[in-house]
Amino acid sequence: MTLTMRPATRAELPAIVALLWDDETARHREDPREPLDPRYLAAFDAIAADPNQILVAAERDGRLVGTMQLSFLPGLSFRGAWRMQIEAVRIARDVRGQRLGEQMIRWAVDQARARDCKLIQLTSTATRTAAHRFYARLGFVQSHVGMKLHLRD
Amino acid sequence: MTLTMRPATRAELPAIVALLWDDETARHREDPREPLDPRYLAAFDAIAADPNQILVAAERDGRLVGTMQLSFLPGLSFRGAWRMQIEAVRIARDVRGQRLGEQMIRWAVDQARARDCKLIQLTSTATRTAAHRFYARLGFVQSHVGMKLHLRD
């Protein structure tokens, strides 16, 4: 069964929010109930309208089994290099451990190369050590610390 | 002497690249010689054309003394929250230690609030421990690890 990556549709948004929610770190901050919080729809529209953002749906056998957001960021560093940033990676709970995440990240790498990005960056919650090992196996180097300032609840 | 933050102009690009270059971590990867590598100009134009990107010039007494790049990123996480990302922060070597960086970051926080961002995020090279302490003093929490995959030299 092949895994297919493509931009998510608006109709898939409830399923994608459910994937984001089904996670020990994110559960308290997401709300998958339908009708969805309209802020999710506004965010989807902002992403879809921006050619430098892709909300990815990973589909297998007609079912949405994964998601991630890819951002293409212009910058002066590295002599004006573009970079890709990966956020909000999720795999459906019942299909974890089947290397679908690896296929998703390899597809993301292909997209980054196709747009001539010099590097791909991501941050991962410090306690997600299994995720750090996963990305390290794919060649990512843990060279930075990630810091956040929350402005509101 | 007041520090003023505003979008950088294209004419300031050589001075900004010189700031990026004058840094122990970045020196080997930037080239401040004029005429500038045209990739810097292309990057400037990509940033200037995108309403979600700001290349900031910090000016004091008619002189460019600092720079940073602010990115406004839409996303589904946190119920569709926008976030600000800060990259490529630099202060001119001879004016470091005067709390100009603090003024720049506080200005960035104001911009993030004005655009209703829920959080601000940044990564910092793991060895820049003084920078980590600086951001911690401003309220940033080191909750994540930052990983990079370089695709080409």
Coordinates of C-alpha atoms in Angstrom, one line a residue:
Chain A
M1 CA 0.0 0.0 0.0
T2 CA 1.6 3.2 -1.2
L3 CA 1.7 6.3 0.9
T4 CA 0.8 9.4 -1.1
M5 CA 1.7 13.0 0.0
R6 CA -0.3 16.0 -1.3
P7 CA -1.7 19.3 -0.1
A8 CA -4.6 18.7 2.3
T9 CA -8.1 19.8 1.3
R10 CA -10.4 21.9 3.4
A11 CA -12.8 18.9 3.7
E12 CA -10.0 17.0 5.4
L13 CA -9.4 19.6 8.1
P14 CA -11.4 17.8 10.8
A15 CA -9.4 14.6 10.3
I16 CA -6.2 16.6 10.4
V17 CA -7.1 18.4 13.6
A18 CA -8.0 15.0 15.1
L19 CA -4.5 13.8 14.2
L20 CA -2.9 16.9 15.8
W21 CA -5.0 16.4 18.9
D22 CA -4.2 12.7 19.3
D23 CA -0.8 13.4 20.9
E24 CA 0.3 13.5 24.5
T25 CA 2.0 16.9 24.2
A26 CA -0.6 18.6 22.1
R27 CA -3.9 17.1 23.4
H28 CA -4.6 19.8 26.0
R29 CA -4.2 22.6 23.4
E30 CA -6.3 21.3 20.5
D31 CA -10.0 20.8 20.1
P32 CA -11.1 18.3 17.4
R33 CA -14.9 18.6 18.1
E34 CA -17.1 19.5 15.1
P35 CA -18.1 22.0 14.0
L36 CA -14.4 22.9 14.2
D37 CA -13.3 26.1 16.0
P38 CA -13.4 28.7 13.1
R39 CA -9.8 29.6 13.9
Y40 CA -8.7 26.3 12.4
L41 CA -10.6 27.2 9.2
A42 CA -9.0 30.6 9.1
A43 CA -5.5 29.0 9.6
F44 CA -6.2 26.5 6.8
D45 CA -7.1 29.4 4.5
A46 CA -4.0 31.4 5.4
I47 CA -1.8 28.3 4.7
A48 CA -3.6 27.5 1.4
A49 CA -3.3 31.1 0.2
D50 CA 0.5 31.2 0.8
P51 CA 2.7 29.5 -1.9
N52 CA 5.4 29.2 0.8
Q53 CA 3.2 27.0 3.0
I54 CA 2.0 23.5 2.4
L55 CA -0.3 21.6 4.8
V56 CA 0.4 18.0 3.8
A57 CA -2.0 15.1 3.8
A58 CA -0.4 11.6 3.8
E59 CA -2.9 9.1 2.4
R60 CA -2.8 5.4 2.3
D61 CA -5.4 3.2 0.8
G62 CA -7.9 6.1 0.7
R63 CA -7.3 7.0 4.3
L64 CA -5.6 10.1 5.8
V65 CA -2.9 8.6 8.0
G66 CA -0.5 11.5 8.5
T67 CA 0.0 15.2 8.3
M68 CA 2.8 17.8 8.5
Q69 CA 3.2 21.5 7.6
L70 CA 6.1 22.6 5.4
S71 CA 7.2 26.2 5.3
F72 CA 9.6 27.6 2.7
L73 CA 11.4 30.5 4.3
P74 CA 13.5 33.1 2.5
G75 CA 16.5 34.5 4.4
L76 CA 19.8 36.3 4.0
S77 CA 21.8 33.7 6.0
F78 CA 24.0 31.2 4.0
R79 CA 24.3 33.8 1.2
G80 CA 20.6 34.2 0.7
A81 CA 19.5 30.6 1.0
W82 CA 16.0 29.4 1.2
R83 CA 15.2 26.9 4.0
M84 CA 12.4 24.5 4.7
Q85 CA 10.8 24.3 8.1
I86 CA 8.8 21.2 9.2
E87 CA 6.1 21.6 11.9
A88 CA 3.2 19.6 13.3
V89 CA 4.2 16.1 12.1
R90 CA 1.7 13.5 13.1
I91 CA 1.0 9.8 12.2
A92 CA -2.3 8.1 13.1
R93 CA -1.8 6.2 16.3
D94 CA -2.8 2.8 14.9
V95 CA -0.3 2.9 12.0
R96 CA 2.8 4.1 13.9
G97 CA 5.9 1.9 13.7
Q98 CA 5.4 1.2 10.0
R99 CA 8.0 3.8 8.8
L100 CA 5.3 6.0 7.4
G101 CA 7.0 9.0 9.1
E102 CA 10.2 8.2 7.3
Q103 CA 8.4 8.2 3.9
M104 CA 6.9 11.6 4.8
I105 CA 10.2 13.2 5.8
R106 CA 11.9 11.8 2.7
W107 CA 9.1 13.3 0.6
A108 CA 9.6 16.6 2.4
V109 CA 13.4 16.4 1.6
D110 CA 12.5 16.0 -2.0
Q111 CA 10.3 19.1 -1.9
A112 CA 13.1 21.1 -0.3
R113 CA 15.6 20.0 -2.9
A114 CA 13.1 20.8 -5.7
R115 CA 12.9 24.4 -4.4
D116 CA 16.6 24.6 -3.9
C117 CA 16.6 24.9 -0.2
K118 CA 20.0 24.7 1.5
L119 CA 18.7 23.2 4.7
I120 CA 15.7 21.8 6.5
Q121 CA 15.0 22.8 10.1
L122 CA 12.6 21.7 12.7
T123 CA 12.3 21.8 16.5
S124 CA 11.0 19.0 18.7
T125 CA 9.8 19.1 22.3
A126 CA 12.8 18.3 24.5
T127 CA 11.1 15.3 26.0
R128 CA 10.3 13.6 22.6
T129 CA 13.5 11.7 22.6
A130 CA 12.2 9.0 20.3
A131 CA 11.5 11.7 17.7
H132 CA 15.0 13.0 18.1
R133 CA 16.4 9.6 17.4
F134 CA 14.1 9.3 14.4
Y135 CA 15.3 12.5 12.9
A136 CA 18.9 11.7 13.7
R137 CA 18.6 8.5 11.7
L138 CA 17.4 10.6 8.7
G139 CA 20.5 12.8 9.0
F140 CA 19.3 15.7 11.1
V141 CA 21.8 17.1 13.6
Q142 CA 20.8 18.4 17.0
S143 CA 22.8 21.6 16.7
H144 CA 20.4 24.2 18.3
V145 CA 18.2 24.8 21.2
G146 CA 14.6 25.8 20.6
M147 CA 13.1 28.5 22.7
K148 CA 9.5 29.7 22.9
L149 CA 7.8 32.7 24.5
H150 CA 4.1 32.3 24.9
L151 CA 2.2 35.6 24.7
R152 CA -1.2 34.4 25.7
D153 CA -3.1 31.3 26.7
Chain B
M1 CA 20.1 58.0 21.7
T2 CA 17.0 56.2 20.7
L3 CA 17.0 52.9 18.9
T4 CA 14.6 52.8 16.0
M5 CA 13.3 49.6 14.4
R6 CA 11.9 49.5 10.8
P7 CA 12.1 47.4 7.7
A8 CA 15.5 47.5 6.1
T9 CA 16.0 49.1 2.7
R10 CA 17.7 47.5 -0.3
A11 CA 20.5 50.1 0.0
E12 CA 21.2 48.9 3.5
L13 CA 21.8 45.3 2.4
P14 CA 25.6 45.5 2.3
A15 CA 25.7 46.8 5.9
I16 CA 23.3 44.1 7.0
V17 CA 25.3 41.3 5.4
A18 CA 28.4 42.7 7.1
L19 CA 26.5 42.4 10.4
L20 CA 25.6 38.8 9.6
W21 CA 29.2 38.0 8.7
D22 CA 30.8 39.6 11.8
D23 CA 29.9 36.6 14.0
E24 CA 32.0 33.6 15.0
T25 CA 29.4 31.1 14.0
A26 CA 28.4 32.6 10.7
R27 CA 31.6 34.1 9.4
H28 CA 32.6 31.1 7.3
R29 CA 29.3 31.0 5.5
E30 CA 28.7 34.7 4.6
D31 CA 30.5 36.9 2.1
P32 CA 30.2 40.7 2.8
R33 CA 32.3 41.7 -0.2
E34 CA 30.8 44.2 -2.6
P35 CA 29.3 43.9 -5.1
L36 CA 27.2 41.6 -3.0
D37 CA 26.6 38.0 -4.2
P38 CA 23.4 38.4 -6.2
R39 CA 21.7 35.7 -4.1
Y40 CA 21.6 38.2 -1.2
L41 CA 19.7 40.6 -3.4
A42 CA 17.3 37.9 -4.5
A43 CA 16.7 36.9 -0.9
F44 CA 16.1 40.6 0.1
D45 CA 13.5 40.9 -2.7
A46 CA 11.8 37.7 -1.6
I47 CA 11.6 38.9 2.0
A48 CA 10.4 42.4 0.9
A49 CA 7.7 40.9 -1.3
D50 CA 6.2 38.8 1.5
P51 CA 3.9 40.5 4.0
N52 CA 4.7 37.7 6.5
Q53 CA 8.5 38.5 6.5
I54 CA 10.2 41.6 7.9
L55 CA 13.9 42.2 7.6
V56 CA 14.5 44.6 10.4
A57 CA 17.0 47.4 10.6
A58 CA 17.8 48.8 14.0
E59 CA 19.1 52.3 13.7
R60 CA 20.7 54.6 16.3
D61 CA 21.9 58.1 15.7
G62 CA 21.7 57.6 11.9
R63 CA 23.7 54.4 12.0
L64 CA 22.6 50.8 11.3
V65 CA 23.6 48.9 14.5
G66 CA 21.4 45.8 14.4
T67 CA 19.3 43.5 12.4
M68 CA 16.9 40.5 12.7
Q69 CA 14.4 38.7 10.5
L70 CA 10.9 38.3 11.7
S71 CA 8.6 35.7 10.1
F72 CA 4.8 35.5 10.8
L73 CA 3.8 31.8 10.3
P74 CA 0.2 30.5 10.0
G75 CA -0.4 27.1 11.5
L76 CA -3.1 24.8 12.7
S77 CA -1.5 24.1 16.1
F78 CA -2.8 25.9 19.2
R79 CA -6.3 26.1 17.5
G80 CA -5.0 27.9 14.4
A81 CA -2.6 30.3 16.1
W82 CA -0.2 32.5 14.2
R83 CA 3.4 32.5 15.6
M84 CA 6.3 34.7 15.1
Q85 CA 9.8 33.3 14.4
I86 CA 12.9 35.3 15.0
E87 CA 16.1 34.5 13.0
A88 CA 19.5 36.1 12.2
V89 CA 19.7 38.5 15.1
R90 CA 22.9 40.6 15.1
I91 CA 24.2 43.7 16.9
A92 CA 27.3 45.6 15.7
R93 CA 30.3 44.4 17.6
D94 CA 31.3 47.8 19.1
V95 CA 27.9 48.5 20.6
R96 CA 27.3 45.1 22.2
G97 CA 26.6 45.1 25.9
Q98 CA 24.3 48.2 25.8
R99 CA 21.1 46.3 25.9
L100 CA 20.2 47.1 22.3
G101 CA 19.3 43.5 21.7
E102 CA 16.8 43.7 24.5
Q103 CA 15.2 46.7 22.9
M104 CA 15.1 44.8 19.6
I105 CA 13.4 41.7 21.0
R106 CA 10.9 43.8 23.0
W107 CA 10.0 45.6 19.8
A108 CA 9.6 42.2 18.1
V109 CA 7.3 41.1 20.9
D110 CA 5.2 44.2 20.3
Q111 CA 4.9 43.3 16.6
A112 CA 3.9 39.8 17.5
R113 CA 1.2 41.0 19.8
A114 CA 0.0 43.5 17.2
R115 CA -0.6 40.6 14.8
D116 CA -2.2 38.5 17.5
C117 CA 0.5 35.8 17.5
K118 CA 0.1 33.3 20.3
L119 CA 3.8 32.6 20.6
I120 CA 7.3 33.6 19.5
Q121 CA 9.9 31.0 18.6
L122 CA 13.5 31.0 17.8
T123 CA 16.4 28.6 17.8
S124 CA 20.0 29.4 18.8
T125 CA 23.1 27.4 18.2
A126 CA 23.7 25.1 21.1
T127 CA 27.1 26.7 21.9
R128 CA 25.7 30.2 22.2
T129 CA 25.0 30.0 25.9
A130 CA 25.2 33.7 26.5
A131 CA 22.4 34.1 24.0
H132 CA 20.3 31.5 25.7
R133 CA 20.7 33.4 29.0
F134 CA 19.7 36.6 27.2
Y135 CA 16.5 35.1 25.8
A136 CA 15.7 33.4 29.1
R137 CA 15.9 36.8 30.9
L138 CA 13.3 38.0 28.4
G139 CA 10.9 35.1 29.2
F140 CA 11.8 32.6 26.6
V141 CA 11.7 28.9 27.7
Q142 CA 14.2 26.4 26.4
S143 CA 11.6 23.7 25.8
H144 CA 12.7 22.3 22.4
V145 CA 15.7 20.9 20.6
G146 CA 16.5 22.4 17.2
M147 CA 17.6 20.0 14.4
K148 CA 19.0 20.8 11.0
L149 CA 19.6 18.8 7.8
H150 CA 22.0 20.5 5.4
L151 CA 21.1 19.5 1.8
R152 CA 24.1 21.1 0.1
D153 CA 27.3 23.2 0.9

